[in-house]
Coordinates of C-alpha atoms in Angstrom, one line a residue:
M1 CA 0.0 0.0 0.0
H2 CA 1.3 3.5 -0.8
R3 CA 1.8 5.7 2.2
R4 CA 0.2 9.1 1.8
S5 CA 2.5 12.1 1.4
P6 CA 2.7 14.1 4.6
F7 CA 1.8 17.2 2.7
V8 CA -1.3 15.7 1.1
A9 CA -2.4 13.8 4.3
A10 CA -2.1 16.9 6.5
L11 CA -4.0 19.2 4.2
L12 CA -6.6 17.0 2.5
A13 CA -9.4 17.8 4.9
S14 CA -8.9 21.5 4.6
S15 CA -8.7 21.2 0.9
L16 CA -12.0 19.4 0.8
L17 CA -13.7 22.0 3.0
L18 CA -12.4 24.8 0.8
S19 CA -13.5 23.0 -2.4
A20 CA -17.0 22.3 -1.0
S21 CA -17.7 25.8 0.2
A22 CA -16.4 27.3 -3.1
G23 CA -18.7 25.0 -5.1
A24 CA -21.7 25.9 -2.9
R25 CA -21.5 29.6 -3.7
G26 CA -22.9 29.3 -7.2
A27 CA -21.9 29.3 -10.8
A28 CA -18.8 31.5 -10.5
P29 CA -15.6 29.4 -10.7
A30 CA -13.9 29.0 -7.4
Y31 CA -10.4 28.7 -8.9
D32 CA -8.4 29.9 -11.9
V33 CA -7.2 26.4 -12.8
V34 CA -8.1 23.0 -11.6
I35 CA -5.9 20.1 -12.6
R36 CA -8.0 16.9 -12.4
G37 CA -7.3 13.3 -11.7
G38 CA -3.5 13.3 -12.0
T39 CA -1.0 11.2 -10.2
I40 CA 0.4 13.7 -7.7
Y41 CA 4.1 13.6 -6.9
D42 CA 4.2 16.3 -4.3
G43 CA 8.0 16.7 -4.1
S44 CA 8.4 15.1 -0.6
G45 CA 9.6 11.8 -2.0
A46 CA 6.5 10.0 -0.7
A47 CA 4.6 7.6 -2.9
P48 CA 2.2 9.4 -5.3
V49 CA -1.6 9.7 -4.8
A50 CA -4.4 10.4 -7.3
G51 CA -6.0 13.7 -6.9
D52 CA -6.6 17.3 -8.0
I53 CA -4.7 20.6 -7.8
A54 CA -6.4 24.0 -7.7
L55 CA -4.6 27.2 -8.5
K56 CA -5.8 30.7 -7.8
G57 CA -3.7 33.8 -8.7
D58 CA -0.1 32.8 -8.4
R59 CA -0.6 30.1 -5.7
I60 CA -1.7 26.6 -5.1
V61 CA -4.9 26.7 -3.0
A62 CA -6.1 23.2 -2.7
V63 CA -4.6 19.7 -3.1
G64 CA -6.7 16.5 -2.9
T65 CA -10.3 16.2 -4.1
V66 CA -11.4 19.6 -5.5
A67 CA -15.1 20.0 -5.8
G68 CA -15.3 23.6 -7.0
S69 CA -14.8 24.5 -10.6
G70 CA -11.9 26.3 -12.3
R71 CA -12.0 28.8 -15.1
T72 CA -9.7 26.4 -16.8
E73 CA -10.1 22.7 -16.2
I74 CA -7.3 20.3 -17.1
D75 CA -7.7 16.6 -17.4
A76 CA -4.5 15.0 -16.0
K77 CA -5.6 11.4 -15.9
G78 CA -2.7 9.1 -16.6
M79 CA -0.2 11.9 -16.2
A80 CA 2.2 12.8 -13.4
V81 CA 1.7 16.1 -11.7
A82 CA 4.7 17.5 -9.9
P83 CA 6.2 20.8 -8.6
G84 CA 8.1 22.7 -11.3
F85 CA 11.7 21.5 -11.6
I86 CA 14.7 23.6 -10.4
N87 CA 17.7 23.9 -12.7
M88 CA 20.5 24.2 -10.1
L89 CA 23.1 25.3 -12.7
S90 CA 21.7 27.5 -15.5
W91 CA 23.4 29.7 -18.0
A92 CA 20.2 31.3 -19.1
T93 CA 21.7 34.7 -18.2
E94 CA 21.8 35.9 -21.9
S95 CA 19.5 33.4 -23.6
L96 CA 16.5 34.8 -21.7
I97 CA 17.3 38.2 -23.0
A98 CA 17.3 36.8 -26.6
D99 CA 14.2 34.7 -26.1
P100 CA 12.1 34.9 -22.8
R101 CA 10.2 31.7 -23.5
S102 CA 13.0 29.4 -22.2
L103 CA 11.8 26.7 -24.5
S104 CA 14.6 24.1 -24.0
D105 CA 14.0 24.0 -20.3
I106 CA 10.3 24.8 -20.1
R107 CA 9.6 21.8 -22.4
Q108 CA 11.4 19.7 -19.7
G109 CA 9.4 21.1 -16.8
V110 CA 11.9 23.6 -15.4
T111 CA 10.3 26.5 -13.8
L112 CA 13.3 28.0 -11.9
E113 CA 16.7 28.9 -13.4
V114 CA 19.5 29.2 -10.8
M115 CA 22.5 31.2 -12.1
G116 CA 25.8 32.4 -10.9
E117 CA 28.5 29.7 -11.4
G118 CA 31.5 32.0 -10.6
W119 CA 30.1 34.8 -12.7
S120 CA 26.9 36.7 -12.2
M121 CA 25.2 39.5 -14.1
G122 CA 26.3 42.0 -11.5
P123 CA 27.8 43.9 -9.8
F124 CA 29.4 45.5 -12.8
N125 CA 31.5 48.7 -13.1
A126 CA 32.0 50.8 -16.2
T127 CA 35.0 48.8 -17.3
M128 CA 33.3 45.5 -16.9
K129 CA 30.3 46.7 -18.8
A130 CA 32.5 47.7 -21.7
Q131 CA 34.4 44.4 -21.7
E132 CA 31.3 42.3 -21.5
T133 CA 29.7 44.2 -24.4
E134 CA 32.8 43.7 -26.5
R135 CA 33.0 40.0 -25.8
Q136 CA 29.4 39.2 -26.6
G137 CA 28.8 36.4 -29.1
D138 CA 25.7 35.7 -31.2
I139 CA 23.4 37.3 -28.7
K140 CA 23.8 41.1 -28.6
Y141 CA 22.3 43.3 -25.9
D142 CA 22.8 46.6 -24.0
I143 CA 23.9 46.2 -20.4
S144 CA 21.6 48.8 -18.9
W145 CA 22.0 47.5 -15.3
T146 CA 24.8 47.6 -12.8
T147 CA 24.0 45.4 -9.8
L148 CA 22.6 42.0 -9.6
G149 CA 19.4 43.4 -8.2
D150 CA 19.2 45.7 -11.2
Y151 CA 19.5 42.6 -13.5
F152 CA 16.6 40.9 -11.7
A153 CA 14.5 44.0 -12.2
Y154 CA 15.6 44.2 -15.9
L155 CA 14.4 40.6 -16.5
E156 CA 11.1 41.0 -14.7
K157 CA 10.3 44.2 -16.6
R158 CA 11.3 42.6 -19.9
G159 CA 9.1 39.5 -19.2
I160 CA 10.3 36.0 -18.9
A161 CA 8.6 32.6 -18.8
P162 CA 10.5 30.9 -15.9
N163 CA 11.5 32.2 -12.5
V164 CA 15.2 33.1 -12.0
A165 CA 17.5 33.2 -9.1
S166 CA 21.3 33.8 -8.8
F167 CA 24.4 33.5 -6.7
V168 CA 26.8 36.4 -6.7
G169 CA 29.9 35.3 -8.6
A170 CA 33.1 35.3 -6.7
A171 CA 35.0 36.1 -9.9
T172 CA 32.6 38.9 -10.6
V173 CA 33.3 40.5 -7.3
R174 CA 37.0 40.0 -7.7
V175 CA 37.1 41.6 -11.2
H176 CA 35.1 44.5 -9.9
E177 CA 37.8 45.4 -7.4
L178 CA 41.0 43.8 -8.8
G179 CA 40.6 43.4 -12.6
E180 CA 41.5 40.2 -14.3
G181 CA 45.1 39.8 -13.2
D182 CA 46.6 37.2 -10.9
V183 CA 46.9 39.4 -7.8
D184 CA 45.9 39.1 -4.2
P185 CA 43.6 41.7 -2.7
T186 CA 44.8 44.2 -0.1
P187 CA 42.9 44.4 3.1
E188 CA 41.1 47.4 1.8
Q189 CA 40.2 45.7 -1.5
L190 CA 39.0 42.6 0.3
A191 CA 36.8 44.8 2.5
R192 CA 35.2 46.3 -0.6
M193 CA 34.7 42.8 -2.1
R194 CA 33.0 41.7 1.1
A195 CA 30.7 44.8 1.0
L196 CA 29.7 43.9 -2.6
V197 CA 28.7 40.4 -1.4
R198 CA 26.6 41.9 1.3
Q199 CA 25.0 44.2 -1.2
A200 CA 24.2 41.3 -3.5
M201 CA 22.7 39.3 -0.6
D202 CA 20.6 42.3 0.3
E203 CA 19.3 42.3 -3.3
G204 CA 18.4 38.7 -3.2
A205 CA 21.5 36.6 -4.1
L206 CA 21.4 33.0 -2.8
G207 CA 25.1 33.1 -1.7
V208 CA 28.5 33.0 -3.3
G209 CA 29.3 31.0 -6.4
S210 CA 32.8 30.2 -7.5
S211 CA 34.4 28.6 -10.6
L212 CA 38.0 27.8 -9.7
I213 CA 39.5 26.2 -12.8
Y214 CA 39.0 29.3 -14.9
A215 CA 40.9 32.6 -14.9
P216 CA 40.4 35.0 -13.1
G217 CA 38.4 33.0 -10.6
S218 CA 41.2 30.5 -10.3
Y219 CA 43.5 33.2 -8.8
A220 CA 41.4 33.4 -5.6
E221 CA 43.0 31.7 -2.7
T222 CA 41.1 29.8 0.0
D223 CA 41.2 32.7 2.5
E224 CA 39.6 35.1 0.0
L225 CA 36.8 32.7 -0.7
V226 CA 36.2 32.2 3.1
A227 CA 36.0 35.9 3.6
L228 CA 33.4 36.4 0.8
T229 CA 31.4 33.3 1.9
S230 CA 31.3 34.5 5.5
E231 CA 29.4 37.5 4.4
A232 CA 26.9 35.3 2.6
A233 CA 26.6 33.0 5.6
R234 CA 25.6 35.9 7.8
C235 CA 22.7 36.5 5.5
G236 CA 21.5 32.9 5.4
G237 CA 23.3 32.2 2.1
M238 CA 25.4 29.3 0.9
Y239 CA 28.6 28.6 -1.0
I240 CA 28.5 26.7 -4.3
S241 CA 31.5 25.9 -6.4
H242 CA 32.9 24.5 -9.6
M243 CA 35.8 23.2 -7.6
R244 CA 39.5 23.8 -8.2
S245 CA 39.8 20.4 -9.7
E246 CA 37.4 17.7 -10.9
G247 CA 40.2 15.4 -12.0
D248 CA 43.8 14.8 -10.8
R249 CA 43.4 16.9 -7.6
L250 CA 39.7 16.1 -7.1
E251 CA 40.0 14.9 -3.5
E252 CA 42.0 17.9 -2.5
A253 CA 39.4 20.2 -4.1
V254 CA 36.6 18.5 -2.1
D255 CA 38.7 19.1 1.1
E256 CA 39.0 22.8 0.2
L257 CA 35.2 23.1 -0.4
I258 CA 34.5 21.5 3.0
A259 CA 37.0 23.7 4.7
I260 CA 35.4 26.8 3.2
A261 CA 32.0 25.7 4.5
R262 CA 33.3 25.0 8.0
R263 CA 35.3 28.2 8.3
S264 CA 32.6 30.4 6.9
G265 CA 29.7 28.8 8.6
A266 CA 27.8 28.4 5.2
P267 CA 26.5 25.1 3.8
A268 CA 28.1 24.2 0.5
E269 CA 27.3 22.6 -2.8
I270 CA 29.5 21.1 -5.5
Y271 CA 28.6 22.1 -9.0
H272 CA 28.3 19.3 -11.5
L273 CA 30.1 16.6 -9.4
K274 CA 32.3 14.4 -11.6
M275 CA 35.4 12.3 -11.8
A276 CA 37.0 13.8 -15.0
G277 CA 39.5 11.8 -17.0
R278 CA 39.8 8.0 -17.1
A279 CA 42.7 8.1 -14.6
N280 CA 40.3 9.6 -12.0
W281 CA 37.2 7.4 -12.5
D282 CA 38.0 5.3 -9.5
K283 CA 37.8 8.3 -7.1
F284 CA 34.0 8.1 -6.8
A285 CA 34.0 6.1 -3.5
P286 CA 36.6 8.3 -1.7
V287 CA 34.9 11.5 -2.8
V288 CA 31.5 10.3 -1.6
A289 CA 33.0 9.2 1.7
K290 CA 34.5 12.6 2.2
I291 CA 31.1 14.3 1.6
E292 CA 29.2 11.9 3.8
A293 CA 31.7 12.2 6.6
A294 CA 31.3 16.0 6.5
R295 CA 27.5 15.7 6.5
A296 CA 27.7 13.3 9.4
A297 CA 29.9 15.8 11.3
G298 CA 27.3 18.5 10.8
T299 CA 28.4 20.4 7.8
R300 CA 25.8 20.3 5.1
I301 CA 27.5 19.4 1.8
T302 CA 25.4 18.7 -1.3
A303 CA 26.0 18.4 -5.0
D304 CA 24.4 18.6 -8.4
M305 CA 25.1 17.0 -11.7
Y306 CA 24.2 16.7 -15.4
T307 CA 23.2 13.4 -16.8
Y308 CA 25.9 13.1 -19.5
T309 CA 29.5 11.8 -19.8
A310 CA 30.7 15.0 -21.5
G311 CA 31.2 18.4 -20.1
A312 CA 31.1 21.7 -22.1
T313 CA 33.2 24.8 -21.6
G314 CA 35.8 26.6 -23.7
L315 CA 39.4 26.1 -25.0
D316 CA 40.6 28.1 -22.0
A317 CA 40.2 24.9 -20.0
A318 CA 42.8 23.4 -22.4
M319 CA 45.5 26.0 -21.7
P320 CA 47.4 27.0 -18.5
T321 CA 45.8 29.9 -16.6
W322 CA 49.0 32.0 -16.5
V323 CA 48.6 32.7 -20.2
Q324 CA 45.1 34.0 -19.5
A325 CA 46.0 36.5 -16.8
G326 CA 44.6 40.0 -17.5
G327 CA 41.6 38.7 -19.4
L328 CA 40.6 37.5 -22.9
E329 CA 42.3 40.3 -24.8
A330 CA 45.6 39.8 -23.0
W331 CA 45.4 36.0 -23.5
I332 CA 44.9 36.4 -27.3
E333 CA 47.8 38.8 -27.6
R334 CA 50.1 36.4 -25.8
L335 CA 49.1 33.6 -28.1
K336 CA 50.5 35.6 -31.0
D337 CA 54.0 35.4 -29.5
P338 CA 56.0 32.3 -30.8
A339 CA 57.9 31.8 -27.6
I340 CA 54.8 31.8 -25.5
R341 CA 53.0 29.5 -28.0
A342 CA 55.8 27.0 -27.7
R343 CA 55.6 27.0 -23.9
V344 CA 51.7 26.7 -23.9
A345 CA 51.8 23.8 -26.4
A346 CA 54.4 22.0 -24.2
E347 CA 52.2 22.5 -21.1
M348 CA 49.1 21.3 -22.9
K349 CA 50.7 18.0 -23.5
K350 CA 51.1 17.1 -19.8
P351 CA 48.9 17.2 -16.7
G352 CA 48.7 20.6 -15.3
S353 CA 50.6 20.9 -12.0
D354 CA 48.6 23.9 -10.9
W355 CA 45.7 24.0 -13.4
E356 CA 43.0 21.7 -14.6
N357 CA 44.1 20.4 -18.1
L358 CA 40.9 19.2 -19.8
Y359 CA 42.9 18.7 -23.0
I360 CA 44.8 15.9 -21.4
G361 CA 41.6 14.6 -19.7
A362 CA 39.7 14.2 -23.0
G363 CA 42.1 14.3 -25.9
A364 CA 41.8 16.2 -29.2
D365 CA 39.7 13.5 -30.7
K366 CA 37.2 13.8 -27.8
M367 CA 36.8 17.5 -28.0
I368 CA 33.9 18.8 -30.1
L369 CA 34.0 22.5 -31.1
T370 CA 30.5 24.0 -30.6
G371 CA 30.6 27.8 -30.3
F372 CA 32.3 30.4 -32.6
K373 CA 31.5 34.1 -32.8
N374 CA 33.4 34.6 -36.1
D375 CA 31.1 33.7 -39.0
A376 CA 34.1 32.4 -41.0
L377 CA 34.7 29.7 -38.4
K378 CA 31.1 28.6 -37.9
P379 CA 31.4 25.8 -40.5
L380 CA 33.8 24.1 -38.1
T381 CA 31.0 23.7 -35.5
G382 CA 30.5 20.1 -34.6
K383 CA 33.9 18.9 -35.7
T384 CA 36.5 17.6 -33.2
L385 CA 39.7 19.5 -32.5
A386 CA 41.6 16.6 -34.0
E387 CA 39.6 16.9 -37.3
V388 CA 40.2 20.6 -37.6
A389 CA 43.9 20.1 -36.9
A390 CA 44.1 17.5 -39.7
M391 CA 42.3 19.8 -42.0
R392 CA 44.8 22.5 -41.3
G393 CA 47.8 20.4 -41.3
K394 CA 48.9 21.5 -37.8
S395 CA 49.1 20.0 -34.3
P396 CA 46.0 20.1 -32.1
E397 CA 47.8 22.4 -29.7
E398 CA 48.7 24.9 -32.4
T399 CA 45.2 24.6 -33.8
A400 CA 43.5 25.3 -30.4
M401 CA 45.6 28.5 -30.0
D402 CA 44.9 29.6 -33.6
L403 CA 41.2 29.2 -33.1
V404 CA 41.1 31.4 -30.0
V405 CA 43.0 34.1 -31.8
E406 CA 40.9 33.9 -35.0
D407 CA 37.6 33.8 -33.1
G408 CA 38.4 36.4 -30.5
S409 CA 36.7 34.1 -27.9
R410 CA 37.4 31.1 -25.7
V411 CA 35.6 28.9 -28.3
G412 CA 32.8 26.7 -27.0
T413 CA 34.0 23.1 -26.6
V414 CA 32.6 19.8 -25.5
Y415 CA 34.9 17.5 -23.6
F416 CA 34.2 13.8 -23.2
L417 CA 35.6 13.1 -19.7
M418 CA 33.4 10.9 -17.5
S419 CA 32.4 7.3 -16.9
E420 CA 28.8 6.3 -17.6
D421 CA 29.0 4.0 -14.5
N422 CA 29.8 6.9 -12.3
V423 CA 26.9 8.9 -13.8
R424 CA 24.6 6.1 -12.8
R425 CA 26.1 5.9 -9.3
Q426 CA 25.8 9.7 -8.8
V427 CA 22.1 9.6 -9.8
Q428 CA 21.4 7.4 -6.9
L429 CA 22.9 9.6 -4.2
P430 CA 20.2 11.1 -2.0
W431 CA 21.8 14.5 -1.7
M432 CA 22.3 15.0 -5.5
S433 CA 20.2 17.5 -7.4
F434 CA 20.4 18.4 -11.1
G435 CA 21.6 21.3 -13.3
S436 CA 22.0 21.6 -17.0
D437 CA 25.1 23.9 -16.9
A438 CA 23.6 25.4 -20.1
A439 CA 21.6 28.2 -21.5
S440 CA 17.8 27.8 -22.0
Q441 CA 17.5 28.1 -25.8
A442 CA 15.1 27.6 -28.6
A443 CA 15.6 25.4 -31.6
E444 CA 15.3 28.4 -33.9
G445 CA 16.6 31.9 -34.5
V446 CA 19.9 33.1 -33.1
F447 CA 20.5 29.8 -31.2
L448 CA 21.0 27.9 -34.5
K449 CA 24.1 30.0 -35.2
S450 CA 26.1 27.8 -32.8
G451 CA 26.1 24.2 -31.7
A452 CA 25.1 23.1 -28.2
H453 CA 25.6 20.4 -25.7
P454 CA 22.5 18.0 -25.7
R455 CA 22.2 18.7 -22.0
T456 CA 20.7 22.1 -23.0
Y457 CA 17.7 20.3 -24.3
G458 CA 17.7 17.0 -22.4
N459 CA 19.2 17.1 -19.0
F460 CA 16.1 16.6 -16.9
A461 CA 14.1 14.6 -19.4
R462 CA 17.1 12.2 -19.6
L463 CA 17.0 11.7 -15.9
L464 CA 13.3 10.9 -15.9
G465 CA 13.3 8.8 -19.1
R466 CA 16.6 6.9 -19.2
Y467 CA 17.7 6.6 -15.6
V468 CA 14.3 6.5 -13.8
R469 CA 11.9 4.8 -16.2
D470 CA 14.3 2.7 -18.3
E471 CA 17.1 1.8 -15.9
K472 CA 15.1 2.1 -12.7
L473 CA 18.0 3.5 -10.7
I474 CA 15.7 5.5 -8.5
P475 CA 11.8 5.7 -8.1
L476 CA 10.1 8.5 -9.9
E477 CA 8.9 10.0 -6.5
E478 CA 12.6 10.2 -5.5
A479 CA 13.6 11.8 -8.8
V480 CA 10.9 14.4 -8.4
R481 CA 12.0 15.1 -4.8
R482 CA 15.6 15.8 -6.1
L483 CA 14.3 18.1 -8.8
T484 CA 12.1 20.1 -6.4
S485 CA 12.1 20.1 -2.6
L486 CA 15.7 19.1 -2.2
P487 CA 17.2 22.0 -4.2
A488 CA 14.5 24.4 -2.8
G489 CA 15.5 23.4 0.7
N490 CA 19.2 23.7 0.0
L491 CA 18.6 27.2 -1.3
N492 CA 16.4 28.1 1.6
L493 CA 13.6 29.1 -0.7
Q494 CA 10.2 29.9 0.8
D495 CA 6.9 28.4 -0.6
R496 CA 8.5 26.6 -3.6
G497 CA 9.5 23.0 -4.4
A498 CA 6.3 21.3 -3.3
L499 CA 2.6 20.9 -4.2
R500 CA 1.1 22.3 -1.1
P501 CA -1.6 24.9 -0.4
G502 CA 0.0 28.3 -0.1
Y503 CA 3.0 27.5 -2.2
F504 CA 3.6 29.2 -5.6
G505 CA 1.8 27.7 -8.5
D506 CA 4.9 26.1 -10.2
V507 CA 3.5 22.9 -11.6
V508 CA 4.5 20.5 -14.4
I509 CA 2.3 17.8 -15.9
F510 CA 4.2 15.1 -17.8
D511 CA 3.8 11.5 -19.1
P512 CA 6.2 9.2 -17.2
A513 CA 5.8 6.6 -20.1
T514 CA 7.1 9.0 -22.8
V515 CA 9.3 11.6 -21.2
A516 CA 12.6 11.4 -22.9
D517 CA 15.6 13.5 -24.2
R518 CA 16.0 13.7 -28.0
A519 CA 19.0 15.9 -28.4
T520 CA 22.3 14.3 -29.5
F521 CA 25.9 15.5 -29.9
E522 CA 25.4 15.3 -33.7
N523 CA 22.0 17.1 -33.6
P524 CA 21.7 18.9 -30.3
H525 CA 18.9 21.4 -31.1
Q526 CA 16.0 18.9 -30.4
Y527 CA 13.4 19.4 -27.8
A528 CA 12.6 16.8 -25.2
T529 CA 9.2 15.0 -25.3
G530 CA 6.7 13.9 -22.7
V531 CA 6.1 17.2 -20.8
R532 CA 2.5 18.4 -21.7
D533 CA 1.7 21.4 -19.4
V534 CA 3.8 23.8 -17.3
F535 CA 2.6 26.5 -15.0
V536 CA 4.8 29.2 -13.5
N537 CA 3.3 31.3 -10.6
G538 CA -0.1 29.9 -11.6
T539 CA 0.1 30.9 -15.3
A540 CA 0.4 28.4 -18.1
V541 CA 3.7 28.7 -20.1
L542 CA 3.2 25.4 -21.9
R543 CA -0.2 23.9 -22.7
G544 CA -0.7 20.7 -24.7
G545 CA 3.0 20.7 -25.4
D546 CA 3.0 24.2 -27.0
P547 CA 4.4 27.4 -25.5
T548 CA 1.7 30.0 -24.7
G549 CA 4.0 33.0 -24.9
A550 CA 3.1 34.1 -21.3
T551 CA 5.9 35.6 -19.2
P552 CA 4.9 35.2 -15.5
G553 CA 8.4 34.6 -14.3
K554 CA 9.8 36.4 -11.3
A555 CA 13.1 36.9 -9.5
V556 CA 13.2 34.4 -6.6
R557 CA 15.3 36.1 -4.0
G558 CA 17.3 34.5 -1.2
S559 CA 16.8 34.8 2.5
G560 CA 19.0 37.8 2.9
W561 CA 16.8 40.0 0.7
K562 CA 16.4 43.4 2.2
R563 CA 18.1 42.5 5.5
C564 CA 21.8 42.4 4.8
S565 CA 22.8 45.9 3.8

């Protein structure tokens, strides 16, 4: 026998009374929307129950048997009804400006995009605004905001389909005060950086996010990260990190993350946990043991992941960070110097002693080039670095450097690094949530100018289809918990992540029998299937599998909002 969810059991009686009294008042609909007869996965992880959901305004107002009518009645028989999914690592920062519909994620049931992996859309100064404008790729826009709070207001005014939230980027704060060089902050500079974190927390940031394999974020030492995270912790925020290594120094990187959490007093999360490079695949057990020991000792450590064996970043992750000091333009200028090129090529061919060498981890034949800003190079999209090197009659190392110079960018690149067995094992960890590490795109318009990682279109559907339905690694109710209430709780969000009266009306209706990813590395711009209806703050953004064009999304602000200045 299924046990009834604690949310549903506790509130069923009140829902029935509310429904009956509403129905008795006459012909006027009691609710805006009633979802009828679905199988309710409420986000708690408990077994599902059959029932109805009523929405009024931007909230859920009844769960159970709803007697009153809705202005819109939706038949959900045979369908799963769940809270909207939370994308713990989103790069929708620019894509929502280009297309507010968020189609690649909305079609998978994602209703909240969480941004801020090391870099956030504020705080900016005038120099940063000029640099970011110059470095834009296919998507062009004016940077009319300055702080992270300004960016939230900009998106809300513009109109977006999903909700958004963000960490403040540790690299963003660093660049604001120190520029892009490999320097340490003075006490005065660090004090200003801490003040920027407090301001961002007051504006609704969720905490501090770092990305420690990329320059200039990699230049931050542990004490600097502790200082910034301590400010977030005082405001109820957390630390979340693309750690300093996911490969050869993975265990040491986990130790650093745990130390930052303990010293700052903040909980911490590992972005896209992985064991990168074949030589590191056997580190799964010791890494999990470290995390679980920290949790048992009272330090909350969690992680998120994407459901693929390949990552995606740029060719900067194939070159030492010293050559990138000072920013993109300085990096490109150095790559024109024959002596520097020779040194870089030599270092690319061996494991990095103080940097994460993804070129060694994957190999040129396992690196797919996906993103160019130079139209002349776009025909190379989808080819491996090895293929382009052969076409040009040069070594892969020389070719990588040439492409950065010719494109004037880091060049988007997919790296095949991980073990499928480890992906399966990670899916089963109870403290693991999920993030696409990608923009939310559309299979049309400006997005077709570049390639994409298939996780852009399939990360969440792949979990539900391949790993839950087909491989049965975890029950569906557990998968829904880890897409909803687990990340909501980790982020300390109020009234989100569950189907419960009083919570915001973020709801997804999908078919567990057909939900699946369709995107491939060869043809990545393909939508997932199986998600039929999606509501954000009580408004439909997907109905019958088609986008409605509605833009009810809001900024979801952290617990320090308006109390940390």
